[in-house]
Amino acid sequence: MVASSLKKQLSPVLQEGFVIKRSVFQSCLELYPMKEWDLMMAKINKLNRFVKKNNDFIRRFTAGVKVVEVDAAGRVLIPKDLCVFAGIEKEVVLSSAVNIIEIWDKKKYEAVIEDATSDFAGLAEEVMGNFDLDE
């Protein structure tokens, strides 16, 4: 069930639908608004499919991809195979990841956040420390 506040924020894209897929780096799922998915596919379509590494990447990146919609009651049906991949058992967390939404098993999400908290200051400095905020 998508929270009503999130559903309200997503209202401009609800009619277009979403793509749900396995995350590349974490054991969670990624929910792409269709517009964002189309942008990602435009980038991927530029890859030369005659390069084996590119072909392998495309196959793995799109493995398990499903088109989903938010129904009238505000629910998203997550396919069973993707629930198994993400280890989703009962409660889920929807986490904003800039232009997509990550879907996590609640316990796994809390463990990842707890683990990341210990070195977040260092990570923030490394990632954002040399970034000119005026740009």
JSON list of N, CA and C in Angstrom, two decimals, residues 40 60 68 94 111 116:
[
{"chain": "A", "resi": 40, "resn": "MET", "atom": "N", "xyz": [16.39, 5.87, -18.76]},
{"chain": "A", "resi": 40, "resn": "MET", "atom": "CA", "xyz": [17.41, 4.85, -18.51]},
{"chain": "A", "resi": 40, "resn": "MET", "atom": "C", "xyz": [17.58, 3.94, -19.72]},
{"chain": "A", "resi": 60, "resn": "ARG", "atom": "N", "xyz": [21.55, -8.68, -17.32]},
{"chain": "A", "resi": 60, "resn": "ARG", "atom": "CA", "xyz": [21.45, -8.70, -15.86]},
{"chain": "A", "resi": 60, "resn": "ARG", "atom": "C", "xyz": [20.69, -7.49, -15.33]},
{"chain": "A", "resi": 68, "resn": "VAL", "atom": "N", "xyz": [4.36, -2.29, -13.55]},
{"chain": "A", "resi": 68, "resn": "VAL", "atom": "CA", "xyz": [3.34, -2.34, -12.50]},
{"chain": "A", "resi": 68, "resn": "VAL", "atom": "C", "xyz": [2.59, -1.01, -12.46]},
{"chain": "A", "resi": 94, "resn": "LEU", "atom": "N", "xyz": [9.43, 2.17, 1.77]},
{"chain": "A", "resi": 94, "resn": "LEU", "atom": "CA", "xyz": [9.63, 2.86, 0.50]},
{"chain": "A", "resi": 94, "resn": "LEU", "atom": "C", "xyz": [10.58, 4.01, 0.78]},
{"chain": "A", "resi": 111, "resn": "ALA", "atom": "N", "xyz": [18.71, -2.50, 9.00]},
{"chain": "A", "resi": 111, "resn": "ALA", "atom": "CA", "xyz": [20.07, -3.01, 9.18]},
{"chain": "A", "resi": 111, "resn": "ALA", "atom": "C", "xyz": [21.06, -2.26, 8.29]},
{"chain": "A", "resi": 116, "resn": "ALA", "atom": "N", "xyz": [25.29, 1.76, 7.81]},
{"chain": "A", "resi": 116, "resn": "ALA", "atom": "CA", "xyz": [25.82, 2.92, 7.09]},
{"chain": "A", "resi": 116, "resn": "ALA", "atom": "C", "xyz": [25.99, 4.13, 7.99]}
]
